[in-house]
PDB file of C-alpha atoms in Angstrom:
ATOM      1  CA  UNK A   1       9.154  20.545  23.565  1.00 36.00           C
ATOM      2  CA  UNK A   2      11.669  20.199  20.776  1.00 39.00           C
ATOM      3  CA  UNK A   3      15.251  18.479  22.079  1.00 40.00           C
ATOM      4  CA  UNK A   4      18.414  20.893  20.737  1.00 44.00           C
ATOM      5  CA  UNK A   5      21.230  18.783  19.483  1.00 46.00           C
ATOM      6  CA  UNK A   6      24.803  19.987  19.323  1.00 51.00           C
ATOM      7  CA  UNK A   7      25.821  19.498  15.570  1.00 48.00           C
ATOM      8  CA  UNK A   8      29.283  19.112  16.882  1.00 48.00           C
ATOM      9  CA  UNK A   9      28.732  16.372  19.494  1.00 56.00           C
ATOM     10  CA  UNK A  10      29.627  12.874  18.262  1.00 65.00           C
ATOM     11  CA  UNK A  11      27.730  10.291  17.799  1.00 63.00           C
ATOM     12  CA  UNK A  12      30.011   8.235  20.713  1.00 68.00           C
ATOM     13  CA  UNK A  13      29.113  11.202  22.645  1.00 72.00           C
ATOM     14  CA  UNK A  14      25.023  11.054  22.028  1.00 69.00           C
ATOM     15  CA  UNK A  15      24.976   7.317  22.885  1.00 72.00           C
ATOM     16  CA  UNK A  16      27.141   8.461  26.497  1.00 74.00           C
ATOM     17  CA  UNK A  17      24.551  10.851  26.605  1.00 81.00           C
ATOM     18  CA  UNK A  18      21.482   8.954  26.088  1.00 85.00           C
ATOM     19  CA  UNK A  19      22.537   5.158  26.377  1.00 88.00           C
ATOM     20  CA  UNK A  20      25.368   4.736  28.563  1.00 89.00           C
ATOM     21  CA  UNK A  21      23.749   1.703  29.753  1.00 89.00           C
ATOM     22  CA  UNK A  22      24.103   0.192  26.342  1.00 89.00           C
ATOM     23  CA  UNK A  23      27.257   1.430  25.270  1.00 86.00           C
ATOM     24  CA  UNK A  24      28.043  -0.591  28.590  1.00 88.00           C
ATOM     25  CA  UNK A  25      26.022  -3.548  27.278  1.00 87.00           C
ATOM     26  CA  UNK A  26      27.291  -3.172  23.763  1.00 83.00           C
ATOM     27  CA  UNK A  27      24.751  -2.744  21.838  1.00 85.00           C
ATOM     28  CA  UNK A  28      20.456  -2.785  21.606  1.00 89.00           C
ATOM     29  CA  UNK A  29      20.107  -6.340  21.584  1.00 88.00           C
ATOM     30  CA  UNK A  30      22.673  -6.672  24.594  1.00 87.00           C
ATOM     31  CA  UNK A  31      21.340  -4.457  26.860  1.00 90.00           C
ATOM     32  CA  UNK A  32      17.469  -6.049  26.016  1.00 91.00           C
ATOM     33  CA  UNK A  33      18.983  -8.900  26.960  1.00 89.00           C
ATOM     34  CA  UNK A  34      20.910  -7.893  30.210  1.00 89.00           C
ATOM     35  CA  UNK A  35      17.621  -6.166  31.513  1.00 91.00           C
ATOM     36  CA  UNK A  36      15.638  -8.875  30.260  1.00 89.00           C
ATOM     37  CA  UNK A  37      17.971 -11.012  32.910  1.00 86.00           C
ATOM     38  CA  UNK A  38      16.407 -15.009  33.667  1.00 77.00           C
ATOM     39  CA  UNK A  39      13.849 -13.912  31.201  1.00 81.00           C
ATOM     40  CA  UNK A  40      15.786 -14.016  28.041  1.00 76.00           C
ATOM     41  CA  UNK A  41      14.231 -17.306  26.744  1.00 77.00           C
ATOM     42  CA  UNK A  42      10.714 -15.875  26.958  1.00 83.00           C
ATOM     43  CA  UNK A  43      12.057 -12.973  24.472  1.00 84.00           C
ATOM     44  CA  UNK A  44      12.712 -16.043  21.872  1.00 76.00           C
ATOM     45  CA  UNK A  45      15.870 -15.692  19.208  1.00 68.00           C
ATOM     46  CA  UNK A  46      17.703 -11.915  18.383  1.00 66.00           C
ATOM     47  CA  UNK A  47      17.577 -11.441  14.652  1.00 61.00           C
ATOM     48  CA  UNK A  48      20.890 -10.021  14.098  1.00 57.00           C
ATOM     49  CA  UNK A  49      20.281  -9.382  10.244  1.00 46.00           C
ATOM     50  CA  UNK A  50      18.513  -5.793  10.740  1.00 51.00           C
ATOM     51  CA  UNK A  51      18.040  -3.662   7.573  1.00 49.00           C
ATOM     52  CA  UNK A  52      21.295  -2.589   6.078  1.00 41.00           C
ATOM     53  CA  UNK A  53      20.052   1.166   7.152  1.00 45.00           C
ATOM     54  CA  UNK A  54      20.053  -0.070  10.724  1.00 47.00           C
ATOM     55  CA  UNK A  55      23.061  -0.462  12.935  1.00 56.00           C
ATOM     56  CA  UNK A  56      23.696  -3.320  14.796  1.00 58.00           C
ATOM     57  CA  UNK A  57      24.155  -1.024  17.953  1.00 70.00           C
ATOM     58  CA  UNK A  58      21.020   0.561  17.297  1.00 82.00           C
ATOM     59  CA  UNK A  59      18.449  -1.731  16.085  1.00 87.00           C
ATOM     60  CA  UNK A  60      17.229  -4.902  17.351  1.00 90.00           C
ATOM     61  CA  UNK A  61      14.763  -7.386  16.105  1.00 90.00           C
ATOM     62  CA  UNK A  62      13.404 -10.713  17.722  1.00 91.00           C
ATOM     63  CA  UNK A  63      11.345 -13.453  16.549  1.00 90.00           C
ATOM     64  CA  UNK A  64       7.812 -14.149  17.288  1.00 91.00           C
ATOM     65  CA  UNK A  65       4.896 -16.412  16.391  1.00 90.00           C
ATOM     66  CA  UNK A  66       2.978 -13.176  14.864  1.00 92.00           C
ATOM     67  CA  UNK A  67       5.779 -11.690  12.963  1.00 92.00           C
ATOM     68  CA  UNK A  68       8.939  -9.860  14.382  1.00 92.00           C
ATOM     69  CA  UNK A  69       9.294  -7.535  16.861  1.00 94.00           C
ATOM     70  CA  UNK A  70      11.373  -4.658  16.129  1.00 93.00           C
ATOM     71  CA  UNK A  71      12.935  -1.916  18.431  1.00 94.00           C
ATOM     72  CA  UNK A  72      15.147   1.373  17.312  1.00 92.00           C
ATOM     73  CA  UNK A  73      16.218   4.191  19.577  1.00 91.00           C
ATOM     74  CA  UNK A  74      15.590   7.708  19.161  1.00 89.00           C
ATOM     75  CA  UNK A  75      18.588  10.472  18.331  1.00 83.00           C
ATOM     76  CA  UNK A  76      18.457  13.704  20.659  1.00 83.00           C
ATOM     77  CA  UNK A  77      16.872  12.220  23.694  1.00 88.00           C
ATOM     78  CA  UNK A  78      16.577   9.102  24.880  1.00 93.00           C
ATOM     79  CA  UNK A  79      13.421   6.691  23.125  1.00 95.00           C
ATOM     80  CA  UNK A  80      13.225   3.369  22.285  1.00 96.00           C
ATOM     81  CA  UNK A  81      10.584   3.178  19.482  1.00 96.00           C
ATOM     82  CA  UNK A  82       8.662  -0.868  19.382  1.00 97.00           C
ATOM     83  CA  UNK A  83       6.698  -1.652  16.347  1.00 97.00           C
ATOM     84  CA  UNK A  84       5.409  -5.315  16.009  1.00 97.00           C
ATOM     85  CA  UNK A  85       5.278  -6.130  12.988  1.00 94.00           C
ATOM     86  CA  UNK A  86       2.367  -8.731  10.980  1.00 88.00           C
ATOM     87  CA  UNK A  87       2.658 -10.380   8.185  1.00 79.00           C
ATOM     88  CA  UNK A  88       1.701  -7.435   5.915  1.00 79.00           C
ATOM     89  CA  UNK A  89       0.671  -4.885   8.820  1.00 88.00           C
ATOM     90  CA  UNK A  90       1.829  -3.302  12.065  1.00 94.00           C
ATOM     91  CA  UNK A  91      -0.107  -4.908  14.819  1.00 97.00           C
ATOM     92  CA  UNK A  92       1.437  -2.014  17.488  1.00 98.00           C
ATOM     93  CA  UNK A  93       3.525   0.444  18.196  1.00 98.00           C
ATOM     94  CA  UNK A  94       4.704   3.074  20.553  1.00 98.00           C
ATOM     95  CA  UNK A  95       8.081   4.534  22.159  1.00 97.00           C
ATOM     96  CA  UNK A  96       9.514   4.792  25.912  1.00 98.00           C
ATOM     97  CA  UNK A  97      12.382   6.176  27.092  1.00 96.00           C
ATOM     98  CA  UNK A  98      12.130   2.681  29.763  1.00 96.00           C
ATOM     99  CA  UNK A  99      14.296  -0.849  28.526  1.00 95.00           C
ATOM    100  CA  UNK A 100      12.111  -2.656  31.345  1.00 95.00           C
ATOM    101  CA  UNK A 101       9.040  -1.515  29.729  1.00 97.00           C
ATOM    102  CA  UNK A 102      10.331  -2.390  26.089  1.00 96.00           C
ATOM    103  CA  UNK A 103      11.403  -6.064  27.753  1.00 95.00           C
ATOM    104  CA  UNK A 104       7.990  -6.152  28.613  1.00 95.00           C
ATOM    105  CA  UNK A 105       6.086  -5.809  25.864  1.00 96.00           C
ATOM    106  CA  UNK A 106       8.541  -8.375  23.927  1.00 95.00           C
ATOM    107  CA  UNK A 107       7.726 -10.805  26.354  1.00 94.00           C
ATOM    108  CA  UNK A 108       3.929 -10.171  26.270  1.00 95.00           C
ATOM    109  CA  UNK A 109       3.516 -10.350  22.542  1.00 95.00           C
ATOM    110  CA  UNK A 110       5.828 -13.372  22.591  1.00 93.00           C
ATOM    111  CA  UNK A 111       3.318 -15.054  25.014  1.00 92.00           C
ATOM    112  CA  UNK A 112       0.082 -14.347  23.118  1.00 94.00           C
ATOM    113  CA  UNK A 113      -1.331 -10.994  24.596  1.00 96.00           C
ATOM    114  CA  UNK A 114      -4.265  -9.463  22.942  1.00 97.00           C
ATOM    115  CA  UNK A 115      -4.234  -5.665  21.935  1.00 97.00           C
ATOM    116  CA  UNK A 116      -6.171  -4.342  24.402  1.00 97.00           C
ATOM    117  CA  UNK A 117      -4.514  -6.640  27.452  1.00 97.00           C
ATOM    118  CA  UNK A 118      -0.742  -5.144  25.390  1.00 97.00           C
ATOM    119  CA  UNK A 119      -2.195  -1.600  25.938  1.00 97.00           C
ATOM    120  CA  UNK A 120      -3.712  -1.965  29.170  1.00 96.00           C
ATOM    121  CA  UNK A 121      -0.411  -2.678  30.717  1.00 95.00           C
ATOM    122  CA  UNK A 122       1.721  -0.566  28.533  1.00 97.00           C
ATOM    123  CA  UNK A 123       0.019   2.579  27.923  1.00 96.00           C
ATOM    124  CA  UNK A 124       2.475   3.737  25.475  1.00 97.00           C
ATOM    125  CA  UNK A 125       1.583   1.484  22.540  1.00 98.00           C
ATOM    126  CA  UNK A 126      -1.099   2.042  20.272  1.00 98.00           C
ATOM    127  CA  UNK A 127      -2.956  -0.188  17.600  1.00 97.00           C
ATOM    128  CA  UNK A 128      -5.647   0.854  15.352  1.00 96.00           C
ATOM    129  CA  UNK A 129      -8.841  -0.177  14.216  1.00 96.00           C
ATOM    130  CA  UNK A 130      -7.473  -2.090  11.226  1.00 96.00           C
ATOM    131  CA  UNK A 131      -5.045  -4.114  14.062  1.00 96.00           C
ATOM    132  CA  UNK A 132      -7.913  -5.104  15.789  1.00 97.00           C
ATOM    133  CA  UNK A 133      -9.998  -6.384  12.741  1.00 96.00           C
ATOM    134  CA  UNK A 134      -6.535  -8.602  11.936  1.00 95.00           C
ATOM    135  CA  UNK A 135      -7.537  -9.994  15.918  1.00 96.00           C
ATOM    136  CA  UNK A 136     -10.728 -10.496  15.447  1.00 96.00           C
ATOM    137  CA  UNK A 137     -10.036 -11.722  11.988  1.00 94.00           C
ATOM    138  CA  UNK A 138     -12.278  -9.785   9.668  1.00 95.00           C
ATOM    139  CA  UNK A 139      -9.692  -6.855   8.415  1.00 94.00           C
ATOM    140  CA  UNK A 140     -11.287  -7.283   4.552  1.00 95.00           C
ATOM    141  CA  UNK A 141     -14.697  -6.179   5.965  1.00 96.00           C
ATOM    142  CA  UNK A 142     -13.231  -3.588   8.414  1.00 97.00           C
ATOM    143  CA  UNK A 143     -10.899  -2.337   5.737  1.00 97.00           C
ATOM    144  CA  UNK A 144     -13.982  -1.743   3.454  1.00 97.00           C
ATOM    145  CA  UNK A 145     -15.310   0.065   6.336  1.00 98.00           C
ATOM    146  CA  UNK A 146     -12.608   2.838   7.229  1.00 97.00           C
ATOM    147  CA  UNK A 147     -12.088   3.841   3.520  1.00 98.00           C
ATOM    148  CA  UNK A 148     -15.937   4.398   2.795  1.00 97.00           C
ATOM    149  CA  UNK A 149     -16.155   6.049   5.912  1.00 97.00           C
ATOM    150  CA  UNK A 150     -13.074   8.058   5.365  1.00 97.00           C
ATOM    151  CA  UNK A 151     -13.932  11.529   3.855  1.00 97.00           C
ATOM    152  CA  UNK A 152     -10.202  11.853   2.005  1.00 95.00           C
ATOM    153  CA  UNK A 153     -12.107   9.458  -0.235  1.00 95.00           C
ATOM    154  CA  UNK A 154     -15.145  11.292  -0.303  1.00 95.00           C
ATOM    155  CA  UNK A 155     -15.381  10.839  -4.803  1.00 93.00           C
ATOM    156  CA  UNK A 156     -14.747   7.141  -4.073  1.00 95.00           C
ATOM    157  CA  UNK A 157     -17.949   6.891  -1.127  1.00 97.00           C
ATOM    158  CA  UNK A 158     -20.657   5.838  -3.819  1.00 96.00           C
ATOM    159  CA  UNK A 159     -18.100   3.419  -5.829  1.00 97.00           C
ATOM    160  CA  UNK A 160     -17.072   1.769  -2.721  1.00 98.00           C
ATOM    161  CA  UNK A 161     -20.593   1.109  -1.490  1.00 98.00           C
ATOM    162  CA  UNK A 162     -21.202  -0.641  -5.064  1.00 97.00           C
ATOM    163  CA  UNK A 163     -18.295  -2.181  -5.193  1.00 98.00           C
ATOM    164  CA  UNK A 164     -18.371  -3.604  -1.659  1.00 97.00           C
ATOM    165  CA  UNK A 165     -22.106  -5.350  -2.484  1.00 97.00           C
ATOM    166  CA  UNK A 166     -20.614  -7.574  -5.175  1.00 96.00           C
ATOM    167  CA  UNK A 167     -19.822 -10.845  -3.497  1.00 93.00           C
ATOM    168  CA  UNK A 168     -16.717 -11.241  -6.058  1.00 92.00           C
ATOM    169  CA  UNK A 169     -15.812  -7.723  -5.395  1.00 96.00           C
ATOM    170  CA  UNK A 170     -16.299  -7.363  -1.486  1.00 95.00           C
ATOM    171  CA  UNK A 171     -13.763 -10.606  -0.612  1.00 94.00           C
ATOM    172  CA  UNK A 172     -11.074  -8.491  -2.522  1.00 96.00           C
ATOM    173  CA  UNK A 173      -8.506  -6.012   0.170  1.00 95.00           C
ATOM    174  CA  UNK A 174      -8.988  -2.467  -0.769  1.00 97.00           C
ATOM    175  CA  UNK A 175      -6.678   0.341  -0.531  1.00 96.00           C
ATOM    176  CA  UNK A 176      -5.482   3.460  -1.774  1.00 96.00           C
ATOM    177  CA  UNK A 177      -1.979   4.116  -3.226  1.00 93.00           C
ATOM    178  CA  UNK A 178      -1.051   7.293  -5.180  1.00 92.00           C
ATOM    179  CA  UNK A 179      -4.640   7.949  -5.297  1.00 93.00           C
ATOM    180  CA  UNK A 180      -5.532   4.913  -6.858  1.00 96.00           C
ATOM    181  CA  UNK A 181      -7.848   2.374  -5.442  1.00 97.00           C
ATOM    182  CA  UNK A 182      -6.455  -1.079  -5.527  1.00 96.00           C
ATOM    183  CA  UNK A 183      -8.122  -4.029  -5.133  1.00 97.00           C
ATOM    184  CA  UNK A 184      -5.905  -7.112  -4.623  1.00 93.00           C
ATOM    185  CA  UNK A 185      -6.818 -10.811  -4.007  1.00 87.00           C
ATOM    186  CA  UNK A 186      -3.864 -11.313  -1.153  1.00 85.00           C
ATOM    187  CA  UNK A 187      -3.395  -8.050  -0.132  1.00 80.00           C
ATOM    188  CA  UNK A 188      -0.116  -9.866   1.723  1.00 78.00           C
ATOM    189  CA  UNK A 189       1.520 -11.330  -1.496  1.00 77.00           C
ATOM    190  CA  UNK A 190       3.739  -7.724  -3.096  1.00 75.00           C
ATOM    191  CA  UNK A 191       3.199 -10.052  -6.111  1.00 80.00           C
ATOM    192  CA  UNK A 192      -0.434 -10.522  -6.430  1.00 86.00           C
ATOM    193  CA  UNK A 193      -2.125  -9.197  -9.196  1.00 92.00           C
ATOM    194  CA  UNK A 194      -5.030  -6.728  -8.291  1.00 95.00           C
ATOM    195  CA  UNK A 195      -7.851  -4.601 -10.287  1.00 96.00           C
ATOM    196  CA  UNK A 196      -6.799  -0.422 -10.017  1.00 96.00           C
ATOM    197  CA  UNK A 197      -9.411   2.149 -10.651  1.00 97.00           C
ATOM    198  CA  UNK A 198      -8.130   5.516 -10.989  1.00 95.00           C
ATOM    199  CA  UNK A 199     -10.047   8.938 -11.670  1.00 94.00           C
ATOM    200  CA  UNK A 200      -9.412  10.127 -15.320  1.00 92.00           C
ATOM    201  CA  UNK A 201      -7.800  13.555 -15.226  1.00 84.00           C
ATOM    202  CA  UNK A 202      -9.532  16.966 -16.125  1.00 80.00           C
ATOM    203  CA  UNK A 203     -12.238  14.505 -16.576  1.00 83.00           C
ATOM    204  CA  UNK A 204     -15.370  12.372 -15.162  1.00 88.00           C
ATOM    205  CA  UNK A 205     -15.437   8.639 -14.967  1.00 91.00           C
ATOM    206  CA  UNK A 206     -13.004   6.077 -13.316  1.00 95.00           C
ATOM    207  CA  UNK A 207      -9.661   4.170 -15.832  1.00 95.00           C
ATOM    208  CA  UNK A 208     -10.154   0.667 -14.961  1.00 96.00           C
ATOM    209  CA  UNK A 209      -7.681  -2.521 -15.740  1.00 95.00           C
ATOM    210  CA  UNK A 210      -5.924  -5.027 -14.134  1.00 93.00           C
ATOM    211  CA  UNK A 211      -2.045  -5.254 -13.829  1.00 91.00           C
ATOM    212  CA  UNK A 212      -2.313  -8.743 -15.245  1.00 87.00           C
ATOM    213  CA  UNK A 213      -2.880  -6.878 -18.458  1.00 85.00           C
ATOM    214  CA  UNK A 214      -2.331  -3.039 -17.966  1.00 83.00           C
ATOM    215  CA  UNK A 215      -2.729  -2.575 -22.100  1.00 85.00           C
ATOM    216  CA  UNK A 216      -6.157  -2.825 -21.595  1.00 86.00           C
ATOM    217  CA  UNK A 217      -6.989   0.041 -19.546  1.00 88.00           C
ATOM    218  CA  UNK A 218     -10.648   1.103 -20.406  1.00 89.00           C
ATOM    219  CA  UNK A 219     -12.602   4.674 -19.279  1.00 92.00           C
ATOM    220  CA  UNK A 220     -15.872   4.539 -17.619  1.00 93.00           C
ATOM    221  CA  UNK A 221     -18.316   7.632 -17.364  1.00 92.00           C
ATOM    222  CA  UNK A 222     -20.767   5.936 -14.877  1.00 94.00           C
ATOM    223  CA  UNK A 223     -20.200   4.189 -11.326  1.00 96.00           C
ATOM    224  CA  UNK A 224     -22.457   1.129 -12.485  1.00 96.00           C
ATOM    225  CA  UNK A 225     -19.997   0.737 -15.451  1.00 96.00           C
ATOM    226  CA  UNK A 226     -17.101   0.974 -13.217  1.00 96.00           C
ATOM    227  CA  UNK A 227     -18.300  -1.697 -10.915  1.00 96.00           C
ATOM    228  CA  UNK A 228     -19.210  -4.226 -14.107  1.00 96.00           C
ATOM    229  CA  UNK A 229     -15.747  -3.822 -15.452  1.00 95.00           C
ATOM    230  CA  UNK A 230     -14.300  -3.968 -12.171  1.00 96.00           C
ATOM    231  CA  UNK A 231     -16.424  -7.689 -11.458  1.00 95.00           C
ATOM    232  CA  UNK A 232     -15.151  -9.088 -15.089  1.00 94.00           C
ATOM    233  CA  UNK A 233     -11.721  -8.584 -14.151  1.00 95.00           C
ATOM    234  CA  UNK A 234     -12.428 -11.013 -10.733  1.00 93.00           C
ATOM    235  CA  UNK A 235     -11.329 -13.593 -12.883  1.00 86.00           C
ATOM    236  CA  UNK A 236      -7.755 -12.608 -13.939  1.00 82.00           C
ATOM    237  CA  UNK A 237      -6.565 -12.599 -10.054  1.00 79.00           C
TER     238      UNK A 237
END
């Protein structure tokens, strides 16, 4: 059901509407804390520097051994959205309109809770298959999995099936960005060069380079060609 919002209610007004329990607190991380009572040390240290978008009063973020753990409320009723964050990926997320239940997922991540143990007592987060595979540790062969599986990249099926039997090929991340399949060699470095293949335009046959040296962009008509270009480049990354 969508929430109506007054356009002339004040933002002081929304959070008395919503959060009076932090505007008592003063803040997110406050009122985590207050509700959190003796168990504040299990939630580990409040990262006061949110993103400069944030607002201290609305955004909170704590430390923890898998990355941080980051909570936001909702505008125009009351949620408190939890995403916890990788290094690189999202491990979970989900929203409650419950502090206790936020406290408690913070303090179950903090103390090593697997995905399915997180869901199981908090119903309201979800992971995905590509969380799990970062668990188990295998996301590089799960990864190859869910986009050759995926039918959005139903032209890329037969070149990911080649690609993925190259042993040089197959230990690279792939993914898809602007409709360009990237192939990086630390898929968790932003600086890490990578091999892109792209469809030519009006046209058949794959572009292929490497960002290392972009100027030497080639087209390929044929998937086998792709895939040869695609394993001499292994070396550049």
């Amino acid at each position: 059901m969508a929430i109506s919002m007054n356009p002339s209610e004040s933002l002081a007004e929304l959070r008395l509407r919503y959060y009076a329990d932090l505007v008592e607190s003063g803040g997110l991380g406050p009122a985590i804390f207050a509700v959190a009572g003796g168990r504040q040390g299990e939630l580990g240290g409040f990262v006061e520097e949110v993103p400069l978008t944030a607002s201290l009063w609305s955004a909170a973020e704590f430390a923890s051994p898998r990355g941080a753990m980051r909570v936001n409320l909702g505008y125009g009723v009351r949620r408190f959205a939890v995403a916890l964050d990788g290094h690189g990926h999202v491990w979970a997320s989900g929203s409650t309109p419950s502090l206790s239940e936020v406290v408690d997922v913070l303090v179950s991540w903090r103390q090593g809770v697997k995905l399915a143990e997180l869901r199981a007592g908090s119903s309201f987060m979800e992971f995905d298959r590509l969380s799990q595979a970062y668990e188990d540790g295998n996301p590089r062969e799960v990864q190859w999995d869910i986009l050759i599986e995926d039918d959005a990249f139903l032209m890329y099926r037969e070149l990911l099936v080649k690609l993925r039997e190259e042993a040089g090929i197959r230990e690279l991340f792939p993914y898809f960005s602007h409709w360009t399949l990237r192939l990086p060699k630390d898929h968790q470095d932003v600086q890490a060069e990578e091999i892109l293949i792209r469809p030519v335009a009006g046209e058949e046959g794959f572009d292929v380079w490497s960002s290392s040296a972009p100027e030497r962009k080639s087209v390929f008509r044929t998937v086998d060609e792709v895939v040869r270009s695609a394993l001499s480049l292994v070396g550049e990354l």
